[in-house]
Tab-separated table of C-alpha atoms in Angstrom:
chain	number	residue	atom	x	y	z
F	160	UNK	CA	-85.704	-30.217	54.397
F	161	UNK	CA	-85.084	-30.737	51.015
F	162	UNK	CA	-86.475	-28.683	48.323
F	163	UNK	CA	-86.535	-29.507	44.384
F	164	UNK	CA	-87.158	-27.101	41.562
F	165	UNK	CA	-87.871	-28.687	37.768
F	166	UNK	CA	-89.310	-26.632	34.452
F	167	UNK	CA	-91.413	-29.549	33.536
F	168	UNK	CA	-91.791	-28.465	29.990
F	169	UNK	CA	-95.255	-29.354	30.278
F	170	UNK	CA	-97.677	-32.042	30.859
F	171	UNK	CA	-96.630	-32.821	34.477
F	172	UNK	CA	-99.421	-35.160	34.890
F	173	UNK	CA	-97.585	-37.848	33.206
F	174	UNK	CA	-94.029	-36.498	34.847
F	175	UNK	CA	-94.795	-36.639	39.078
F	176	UNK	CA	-93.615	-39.666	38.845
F	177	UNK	CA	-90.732	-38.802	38.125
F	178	UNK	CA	-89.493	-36.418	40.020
F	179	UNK	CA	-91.101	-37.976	43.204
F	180	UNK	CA	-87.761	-40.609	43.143
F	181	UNK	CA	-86.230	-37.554	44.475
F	182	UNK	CA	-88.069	-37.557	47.586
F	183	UNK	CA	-88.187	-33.993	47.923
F	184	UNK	CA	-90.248	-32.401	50.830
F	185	UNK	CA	-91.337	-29.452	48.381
F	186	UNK	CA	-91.284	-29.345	44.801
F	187	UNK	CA	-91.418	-26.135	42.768
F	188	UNK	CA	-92.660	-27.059	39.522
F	189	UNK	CA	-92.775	-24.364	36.013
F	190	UNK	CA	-94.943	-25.441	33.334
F	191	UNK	CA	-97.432	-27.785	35.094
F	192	UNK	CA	-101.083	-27.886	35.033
F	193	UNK	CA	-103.761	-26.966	38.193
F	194	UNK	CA	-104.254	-29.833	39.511
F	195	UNK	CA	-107.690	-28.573	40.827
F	196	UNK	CA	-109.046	-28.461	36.909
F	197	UNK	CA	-107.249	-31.910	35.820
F	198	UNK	CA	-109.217	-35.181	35.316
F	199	UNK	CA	-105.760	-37.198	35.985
F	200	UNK	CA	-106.490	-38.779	39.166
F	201	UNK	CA	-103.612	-39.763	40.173
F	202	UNK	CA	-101.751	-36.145	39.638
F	203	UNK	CA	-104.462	-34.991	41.988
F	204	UNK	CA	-104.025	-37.664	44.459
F	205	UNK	CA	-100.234	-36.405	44.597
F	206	UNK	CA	-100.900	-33.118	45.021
F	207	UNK	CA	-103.190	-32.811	47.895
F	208	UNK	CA	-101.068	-29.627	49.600
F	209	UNK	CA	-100.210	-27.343	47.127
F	210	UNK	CA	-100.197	-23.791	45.708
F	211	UNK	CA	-100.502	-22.828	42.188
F	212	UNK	CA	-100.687	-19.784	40.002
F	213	UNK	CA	-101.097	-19.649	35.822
F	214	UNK	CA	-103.315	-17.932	33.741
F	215	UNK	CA	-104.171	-21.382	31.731
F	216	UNK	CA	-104.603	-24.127	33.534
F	217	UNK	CA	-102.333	-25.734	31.787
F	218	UNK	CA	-99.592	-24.354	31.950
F	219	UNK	CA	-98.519	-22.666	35.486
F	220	UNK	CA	-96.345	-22.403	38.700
F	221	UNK	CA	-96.979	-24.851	41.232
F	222	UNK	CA	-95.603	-25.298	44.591
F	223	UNK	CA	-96.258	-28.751	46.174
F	224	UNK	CA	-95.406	-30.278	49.587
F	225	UNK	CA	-95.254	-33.181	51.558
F	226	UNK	CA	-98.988	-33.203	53.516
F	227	UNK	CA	-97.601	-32.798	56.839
F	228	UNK	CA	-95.670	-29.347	55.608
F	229	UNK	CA	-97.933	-26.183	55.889
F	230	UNK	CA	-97.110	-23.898	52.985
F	231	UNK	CA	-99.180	-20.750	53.149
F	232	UNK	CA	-99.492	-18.151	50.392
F	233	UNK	CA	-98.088	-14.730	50.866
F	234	UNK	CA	-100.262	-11.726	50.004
F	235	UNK	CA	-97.607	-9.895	47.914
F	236	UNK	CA	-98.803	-7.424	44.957
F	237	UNK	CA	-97.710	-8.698	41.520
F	238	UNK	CA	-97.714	-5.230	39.830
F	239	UNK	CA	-95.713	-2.671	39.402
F	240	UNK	CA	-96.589	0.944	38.314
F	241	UNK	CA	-99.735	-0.784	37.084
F	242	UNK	CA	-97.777	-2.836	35.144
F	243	UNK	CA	-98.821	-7.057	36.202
F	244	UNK	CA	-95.757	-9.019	36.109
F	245	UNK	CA	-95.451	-12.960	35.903
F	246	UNK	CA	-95.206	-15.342	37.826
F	247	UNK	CA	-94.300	-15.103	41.032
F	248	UNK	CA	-95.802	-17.478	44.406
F	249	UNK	CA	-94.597	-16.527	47.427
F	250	UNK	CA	-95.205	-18.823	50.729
F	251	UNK	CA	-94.260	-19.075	54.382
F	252	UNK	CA	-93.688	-23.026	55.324
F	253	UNK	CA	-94.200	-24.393	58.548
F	254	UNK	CA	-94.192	-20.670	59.769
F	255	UNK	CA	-90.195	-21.213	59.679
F	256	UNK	CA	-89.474	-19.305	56.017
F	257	UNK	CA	-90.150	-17.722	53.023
F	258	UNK	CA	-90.322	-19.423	50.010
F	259	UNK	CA	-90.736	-17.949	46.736
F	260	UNK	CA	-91.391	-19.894	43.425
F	261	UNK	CA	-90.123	-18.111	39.891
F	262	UNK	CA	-90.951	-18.718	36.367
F	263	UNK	CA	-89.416	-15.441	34.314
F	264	UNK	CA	-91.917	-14.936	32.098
F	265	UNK	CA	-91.408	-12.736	28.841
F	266	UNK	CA	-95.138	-11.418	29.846
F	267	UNK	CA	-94.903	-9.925	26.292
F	268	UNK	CA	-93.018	-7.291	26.911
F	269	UNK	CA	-90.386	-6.028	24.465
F	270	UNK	CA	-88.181	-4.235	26.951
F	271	UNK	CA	-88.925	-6.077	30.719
F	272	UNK	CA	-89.146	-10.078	29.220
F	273	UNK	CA	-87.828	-12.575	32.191
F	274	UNK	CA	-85.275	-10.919	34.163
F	275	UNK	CA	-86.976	-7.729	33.883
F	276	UNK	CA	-90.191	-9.351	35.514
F	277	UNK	CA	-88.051	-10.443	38.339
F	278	UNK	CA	-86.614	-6.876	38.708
F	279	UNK	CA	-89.994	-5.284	39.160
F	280	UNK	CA	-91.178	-7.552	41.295
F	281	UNK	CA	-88.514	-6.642	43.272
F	282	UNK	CA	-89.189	-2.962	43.286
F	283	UNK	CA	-92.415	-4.212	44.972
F	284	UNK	CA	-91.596	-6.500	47.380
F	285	UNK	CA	-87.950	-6.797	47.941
F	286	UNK	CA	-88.622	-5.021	51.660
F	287	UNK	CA	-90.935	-8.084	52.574
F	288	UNK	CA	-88.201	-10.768	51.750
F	289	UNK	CA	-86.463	-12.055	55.521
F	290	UNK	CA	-85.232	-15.317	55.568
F	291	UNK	CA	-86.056	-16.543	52.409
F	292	UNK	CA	-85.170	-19.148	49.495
F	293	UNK	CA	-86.048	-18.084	45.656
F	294	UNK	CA	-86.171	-20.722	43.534
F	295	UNK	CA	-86.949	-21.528	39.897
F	296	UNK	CA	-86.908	-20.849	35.918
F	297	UNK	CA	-85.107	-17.306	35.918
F	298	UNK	CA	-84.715	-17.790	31.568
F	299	UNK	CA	-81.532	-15.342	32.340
F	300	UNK	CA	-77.558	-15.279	32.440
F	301	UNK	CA	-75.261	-12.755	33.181
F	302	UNK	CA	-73.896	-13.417	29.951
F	303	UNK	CA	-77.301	-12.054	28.070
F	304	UNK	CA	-76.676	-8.414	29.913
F	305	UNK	CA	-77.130	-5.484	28.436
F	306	UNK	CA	-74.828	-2.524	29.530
F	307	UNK	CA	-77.576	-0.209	28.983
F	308	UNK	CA	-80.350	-1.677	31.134
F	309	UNK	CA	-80.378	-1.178	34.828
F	310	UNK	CA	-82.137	-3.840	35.300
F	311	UNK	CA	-79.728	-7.054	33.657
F	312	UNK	CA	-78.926	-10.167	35.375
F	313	UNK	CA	-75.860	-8.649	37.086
F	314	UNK	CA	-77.666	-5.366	38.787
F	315	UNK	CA	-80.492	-8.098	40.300
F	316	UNK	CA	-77.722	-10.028	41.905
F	317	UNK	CA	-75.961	-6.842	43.254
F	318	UNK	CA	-79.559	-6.043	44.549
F	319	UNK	CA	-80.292	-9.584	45.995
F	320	UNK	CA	-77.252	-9.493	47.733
F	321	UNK	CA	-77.586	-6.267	49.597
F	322	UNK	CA	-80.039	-8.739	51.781
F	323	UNK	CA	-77.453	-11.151	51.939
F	324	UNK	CA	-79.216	-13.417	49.188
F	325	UNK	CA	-77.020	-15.313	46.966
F	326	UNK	CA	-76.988	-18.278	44.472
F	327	UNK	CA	-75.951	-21.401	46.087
F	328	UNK	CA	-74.771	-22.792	43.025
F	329	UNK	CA	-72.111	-20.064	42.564
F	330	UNK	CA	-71.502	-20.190	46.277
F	331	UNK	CA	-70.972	-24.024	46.571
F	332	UNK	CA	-69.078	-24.197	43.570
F	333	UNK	CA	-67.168	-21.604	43.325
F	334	UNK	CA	-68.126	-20.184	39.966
F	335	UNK	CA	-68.627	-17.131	38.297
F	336	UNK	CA	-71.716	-15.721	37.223
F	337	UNK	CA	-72.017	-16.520	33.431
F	338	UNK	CA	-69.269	-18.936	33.261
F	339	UNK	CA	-70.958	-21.788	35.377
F	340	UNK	CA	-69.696	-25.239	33.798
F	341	UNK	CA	-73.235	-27.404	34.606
F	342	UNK	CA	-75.871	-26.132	32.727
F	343	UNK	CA	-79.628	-26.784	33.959
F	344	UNK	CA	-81.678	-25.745	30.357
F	345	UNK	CA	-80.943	-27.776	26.868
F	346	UNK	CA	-82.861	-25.578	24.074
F	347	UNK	CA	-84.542	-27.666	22.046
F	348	UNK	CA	-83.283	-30.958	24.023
F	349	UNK	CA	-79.952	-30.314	22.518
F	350	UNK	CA	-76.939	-31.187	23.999
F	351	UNK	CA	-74.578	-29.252	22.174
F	352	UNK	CA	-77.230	-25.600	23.037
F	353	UNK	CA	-77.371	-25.951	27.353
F	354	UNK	CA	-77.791	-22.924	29.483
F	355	UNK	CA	-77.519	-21.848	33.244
F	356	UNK	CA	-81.080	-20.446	33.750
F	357	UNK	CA	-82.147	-22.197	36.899
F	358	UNK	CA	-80.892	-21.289	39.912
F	359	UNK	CA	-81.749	-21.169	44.352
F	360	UNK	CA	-81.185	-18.298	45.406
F	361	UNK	CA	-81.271	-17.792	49.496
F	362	UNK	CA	-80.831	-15.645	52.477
F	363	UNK	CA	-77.393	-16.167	55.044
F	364	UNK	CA	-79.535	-18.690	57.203
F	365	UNK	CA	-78.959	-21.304	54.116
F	366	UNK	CA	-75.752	-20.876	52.671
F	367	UNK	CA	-74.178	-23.659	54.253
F	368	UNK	CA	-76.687	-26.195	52.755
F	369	UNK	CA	-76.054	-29.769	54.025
F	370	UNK	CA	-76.667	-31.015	50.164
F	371	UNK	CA	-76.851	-29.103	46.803
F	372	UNK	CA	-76.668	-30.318	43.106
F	373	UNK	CA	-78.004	-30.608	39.621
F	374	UNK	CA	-79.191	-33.404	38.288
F	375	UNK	CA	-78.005	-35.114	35.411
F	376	UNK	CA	-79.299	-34.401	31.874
F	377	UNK	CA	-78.645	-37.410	30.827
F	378	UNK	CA	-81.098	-38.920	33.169
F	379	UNK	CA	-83.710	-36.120	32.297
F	380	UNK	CA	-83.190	-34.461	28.784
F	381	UNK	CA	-85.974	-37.601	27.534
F	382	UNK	CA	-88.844	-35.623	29.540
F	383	UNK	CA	-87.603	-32.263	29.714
F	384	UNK	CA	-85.526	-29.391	28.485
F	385	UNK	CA	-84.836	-29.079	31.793
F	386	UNK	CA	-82.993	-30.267	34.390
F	387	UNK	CA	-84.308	-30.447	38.566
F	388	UNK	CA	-82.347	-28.684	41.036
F	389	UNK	CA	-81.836	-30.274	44.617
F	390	UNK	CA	-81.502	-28.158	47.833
F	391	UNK	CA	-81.153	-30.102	51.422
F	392	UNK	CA	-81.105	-27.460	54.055
């Protein structure tokens, strides 16, 4: 199966195209619009089986697979300590595994922006997580850590892999966390400001995937400040 995850940076109606040369059997898209309140037909042609999440409908999470693939959503709480945390859409597909799709949010908060998110979430639901794949816009790096927050890049990792869940990018290429040499974010389109933000994270039953890579800004960096991610399991 091969699974593709791509910040859009908006306005993915005029973008599927795109990213549909990959060929992907499930796409996990940041930044797109609901396709159920979009008059683009042909954006809601393409996405006949999908999930989505966002509180415009703008500018969301989507998850969208082939029509043969059954993706269903996951009834996991989005809040902790009455806190609601953003966003987060976790699936089961084909019955086989988990799948959850990430776009850190900053969710206005001053002190729990992105990574912070993610960590709560986990406080919630990091029990339910089995044989699972997390993939998406993170915003984070270990090299934005703070030694006096529990809750950085680096202690998320440590608590990912107690599960045995690990980024295959550092795992495939050998890298170490904050000095990864392919970046998947350009801020502002730059070239000369990229960024390892993106990332698949995923349980022991995937890390020995038969294909993983970034795509080429070059080939990208026109539509996007971001660049798609390609997992083949």
């Amino acid at each position: 199966m091969k699974i593709v995850t791509w910040n859009c940076n908006g306005a993915f109606r005029r973008k599927f195209e795109h990213i549909s040369k990959l060929n992907a059997d499930i796409y996990i898209i940041q930044e797109c619009e609901d396709p159920n309140q979009s008059n683009h037909s042909g954006y809601m042609e393409w996405s006949s089986n999908y999930l989505w999440i966002g509180d415009s409908k703008n500018k969301g999470l989507g998850i969208f697979a082939k029509p043969e693939i059954e993706i269903t959503a996951l009834d996991w709480p989005n809040t902790y300590r009455d806190h609601s945390v953003k966003y987060f859409l976790p699936c089961v597909v084909n019955k086989e595994f988990q799948l959850l799709g990430v776009w850190a949010h900053s969710n206005k908060s001053p002190n729990f922006g992105y990574i912070g998110q993610f960590w709560k979430y986990l406080q919630t639901n990091f029990e339910l997580f089995d044989k699972i794949i997390i993939a998406g816009d993170f915003n984070s790096n270990a090299i934005w850590d703070e030694w006096d927050r529990w809750w950085n890049h680096t202690d998320v990792l440590n608590s990912l892999q107690e599960k045995g869940i690990v980024s295959l990018y550092h795992l495939t290429r050998g890298e170490e966390q904050g000095k990864e040499i392919t970046p998947t974010f350009f801020l502002q389109k730059k070239p000369g400001e990229p960024y390892h933000i993106d990332y698949f994270f995923a349980s022991k039953h995937f890390h020995s995937p038969r294909q993983f890579h970034i795509e080429p800004h070059e080939k990208w960096i026109r539509i996007s400040d971001h660049v798609p991610l390609v997992l083949k399991t």
